[in-house]
Short mmCIF file of C-alpha atoms in Angstrom, two decimals:
data_model
loop_
_atom_site.label_atom_id
_atom_site.label_comp_id
_atom_site.label_asym_id
_atom_site.label_seq_id
_atom_site.Cartn_x
_atom_site.Cartn_y
_atom_site.Cartn_z
CA MET A 1401 20.01 24.14 28.26
CA ALA A 1402 17.26 24.97 30.76
CA ALA A 1403 16.83 23.05 33.95
CA GLU A 1404 13.76 20.77 34.17
CA ASP A 1405 12.11 23.20 36.62
CA ASP A 1406 12.17 25.86 33.89
CA TYR A 1407 9.66 23.89 31.76
CA PRO A 1408 6.05 24.91 32.13
CA GLY A 1409 4.15 22.32 34.12
CA SER A 1410 7.24 20.50 35.31
CA GLY A 1411 8.93 20.20 38.65
CA GLU A 1412 7.44 18.82 41.85
CA PRO A 1413 3.66 18.50 41.73
CA SER A 1414 1.77 20.48 44.28
CA GLU A 1415 -0.10 18.75 47.01
CA GLU A 1416 -3.39 19.93 45.43
CA LEU A 1417 -2.57 18.42 42.01
CA GLU A 1418 -3.34 14.83 41.70
CA CYS A 1419 -3.70 13.45 38.21
CA ARG A 1420 -5.47 10.14 37.87
CA PRO A 1421 -4.29 7.68 35.14
CA PRO A 1422 -6.06 8.31 31.95
CA GLY A 1423 -8.47 5.79 30.36
CA VAL A 1424 -9.59 5.14 26.86
CA GLU A 1425 -12.49 7.51 27.29
CA ASP A 1426 -10.13 10.32 28.12
CA LEU A 1427 -8.15 9.70 24.96
CA LEU A 1428 -11.27 9.48 22.91
CA ASP A 1429 -12.62 12.78 24.29
CA LEU A 1430 -9.30 14.57 23.70
CA CYS A 1431 -8.77 13.18 20.25
CA ARG A 1432 -12.37 13.97 19.29
CA GLU A 1433 -11.75 17.56 20.26
CA LEU A 1434 -8.32 17.73 18.62
CA ASN A 1435 -9.83 16.40 15.36
CA ALA A 1436 -12.71 18.88 15.56
CA ARG A 1437 -10.12 21.70 15.81
CA LYS A 1438 -8.02 20.17 12.97
CA ALA A 1439 -4.98 19.96 15.24
CA ASN A 1440 -1.89 18.24 13.98
CA TYR A 1441 -0.80 15.59 16.47
CA VAL A 1442 0.28 11.93 16.85
CA VAL A 1443 -0.48 9.81 19.84
CA ILE A 1444 2.79 8.21 21.08
CA GLY A 1445 3.85 6.48 24.24
CA GLY A 1446 1.61 4.21 26.29
CA PHE A 1447 -1.62 4.54 24.31
CA ALA A 1448 0.23 3.99 21.02
CA ILE A 1449 1.89 0.83 22.27
CA ARG A 1450 -1.45 -0.34 23.52
CA ALA A 1451 -2.98 0.34 20.03
CA ALA A 1452 -0.20 -1.91 18.69
CA GLY A 1453 -1.37 -4.77 20.91
CA TYR A 1454 0.68 -4.51 24.17
CA ILE A 1455 -1.72 -3.82 26.99
CA ARG A 1456 0.00 -2.01 29.81
CA ASP A 1457 -0.77 0.83 32.18
CA THR A 1458 0.06 4.41 31.31
CA MET A 1459 0.14 7.43 33.60
CA ASP A 1460 -0.39 10.09 30.82
CA ILE A 1461 -1.44 10.89 27.23
CA ASP A 1462 1.62 11.63 25.19
CA LEU A 1463 1.12 13.75 22.12
CA LEU A 1464 3.72 14.71 19.57
CA VAL A 1465 2.45 18.00 18.08
CA GLU A 1466 3.34 20.27 15.19
CA THR A 1467 4.74 23.38 16.94
CA ASP A 1468 3.82 26.27 14.74
CA LEU A 1469 1.84 28.79 16.68
CA GLU A 1470 -1.50 28.09 14.92
CA ASN A 1471 -1.36 24.46 15.64
CA GLU A 1472 -0.28 24.91 19.30
CA SER A 1473 -3.30 27.26 19.67
CA ARG A 1474 -5.63 24.52 18.34
CA VAL A 1475 -4.07 21.88 20.67
CA TYR A 1476 -4.44 24.24 23.69
CA LYS A 1477 -8.04 25.04 22.81
CA ALA A 1478 -8.83 21.23 22.55
CA LEU A 1479 -7.24 20.77 26.01
CA GLU A 1480 -9.75 23.18 27.46
CA ILE A 1481 -12.15 20.21 27.67
CA LEU A 1482 -10.25 19.06 30.65
CA PRO A 1483 -12.07 20.10 33.90
CA ASP A 1484 -9.32 22.05 35.63
CA LYS A 1485 -8.47 24.10 32.53
CA ALA A 1486 -4.74 23.85 33.42
CA VAL A 1487 -3.90 24.61 29.78
CA LEU A 1488 -5.07 28.17 30.23
CA GLU A 1489 -1.73 28.91 31.99
CA LEU A 1490 0.15 28.18 28.63
CA LYS A 1491 0.86 30.44 25.70
CA PRO A 1492 1.24 29.20 22.07
CA GLY A 1493 4.93 28.70 21.35
CA GLU A 1494 5.91 27.13 24.58
CA VAL A 1495 5.96 23.53 23.19
CA GLY A 1496 8.24 24.79 20.48
CA GLU A 1497 10.41 26.68 22.93
CA TYR A 1498 10.63 24.12 25.70
CA GLY A 1499 10.36 20.88 23.77
CA VAL A 1500 8.02 19.22 26.32
CA VAL A 1501 5.16 20.76 28.24
CA ARG A 1502 3.25 18.78 30.86
CA VAL A 1503 -0.37 19.83 31.30
CA GLY A 1504 -1.32 18.47 34.75
CA ASP A 1505 -5.12 18.47 34.80
CA GLU A 1506 -7.55 15.71 35.86
CA VAL A 1507 -5.22 13.60 33.67
CA MET A 1508 -1.68 14.36 32.69
CA VAL A 1509 -1.13 15.23 29.04
CA ASP A 1510 2.47 15.60 27.77
CA LEU A 1511 2.85 17.74 24.66
CA MET A 1512 6.12 17.19 22.81
CA LYS A 1513 7.93 18.87 19.94
CA SER A 1514 9.94 15.72 19.34
CA ALA A 1515 10.56 12.26 20.70
CA ALA A 1516 14.05 10.77 20.24
CA GLY A 1517 14.79 13.55 17.74
CA ILE A 1518 11.70 12.73 15.62
CA GLU A 1519 9.39 15.74 15.08
CA TYR A 1520 5.77 15.77 13.89
CA ALA A 1521 6.66 16.34 10.14
CA GLU A 1522 8.59 13.01 10.21
CA ALA A 1523 6.31 11.11 12.47
CA ILE A 1524 3.17 11.80 10.51
CA ARG A 1525 4.61 9.74 7.63
CA ASP A 1526 4.63 6.58 9.84
CA ILE A 1527 1.43 6.48 11.67
CA ASP A 1528 -1.54 3.97 11.99
CA VAL A 1529 -4.84 5.78 12.01
CA ARG A 1530 -7.27 3.64 13.95
CA GLU A 1531 -10.94 4.36 14.46
CA VAL A 1532 -11.89 3.83 18.06
CA GLU A 1533 -15.62 4.16 18.91
CA GLY A 1534 -15.98 6.36 15.73
CA VAL A 1535 -12.92 8.64 16.52
CA PRO A 1536 -10.02 8.41 14.04
CA ILE A 1537 -6.84 8.51 16.14
CA PRO A 1538 -3.39 8.92 14.58
CA PHE A 1539 -1.11 6.48 16.57
CA ALA A 1540 2.53 6.06 16.12
CA SER A 1541 3.16 2.85 14.15
CA PRO A 1542 5.05 0.01 15.72
CA GLY A 1543 8.05 0.98 13.51
CA LEU A 1544 7.84 4.60 14.73
CA LEU A 1545 7.55 3.50 18.30
CA TRP A 1546 10.59 1.35 17.93
CA ARG A 1547 12.62 4.20 16.57
CA MET A 1548 11.41 6.52 19.39
CA LYS A 1549 12.25 3.93 22.14
CA VAL A 1550 15.24 1.91 21.05
CA HIS A 1551 17.87 4.48 21.98
CA THR A 1552 16.27 5.86 25.23
CA HIS A 1553 17.55 3.14 27.53
CA ARG A 1554 14.75 3.94 29.93
CA ALA A 1555 13.65 1.03 32.15
CA LYS A 1556 9.94 1.76 31.44
CA ASP A 1557 10.58 1.22 27.74
CA ALA A 1558 12.17 -2.27 28.14
CA GLY A 1559 8.89 -4.15 28.04
CA ASP A 1560 7.68 -2.12 25.07
CA LEU A 1561 10.88 -3.00 23.16
CA VAL A 1562 10.43 -6.76 24.01
CA PHE A 1563 6.85 -6.53 22.74
CA LEU A 1564 7.92 -4.69 19.58
CA ARG A 1565 10.66 -7.09 18.85
CA GLU A 1566 8.17 -10.00 19.10
CA TYR A 1567 5.68 -8.09 16.98
CA PHE A 1568 8.15 -7.64 14.13
CA ALA A 1569 9.21 -11.30 14.43
CA SER A 1570 5.65 -12.43 14.10
CA LYS A 1571 5.59 -10.57 10.82
CA GLY A 1572 8.77 -12.19 9.67
CA GLN A 1573 10.64 -8.89 10.01
CA GLY A 1574 13.29 -7.36 12.16
CA PRO A 1575 12.78 -3.99 13.93
CA PRO A 1576 13.64 -0.94 11.86
CA GLY A 1577 17.38 -0.42 11.56
CA ASP A 1578 18.27 -3.99 12.61
#
């Protein structure tokens, strides 16, 4: 397995590179462009948990993407709307090859082949498409988020899991797999 420094866009950020936390407008702009290019993606991570109702900060936009070369090309083309054009350093196939590619531009965008072993083809069956200011956005559903986060044991996922457990309880359900 490759070391983290072998992944495109990973490793220590340079002094020049400072990504600001993304806002809803950044997500809207990116999703509008992804949709216009007919890219296959699902918003996961912080923005997806926010769409489910748990408002918390996020430092990046996490996208689970289909990793065939055509789709990666569409995703990369959409990312060219970011001002620094950092995506131009990438070649189609790198998300499929490395699993995770961090695009450090004005905002950080993480492109992922899978999350907790769940790839796009499986994830797309368990999404909530929400229209935000006229832009349809495919968010990971609460059930999909649970499946992606429950086995990570990351401290930053603990609050999300508490929220999701309460979310399911409010619906008279247990989390998936419980």
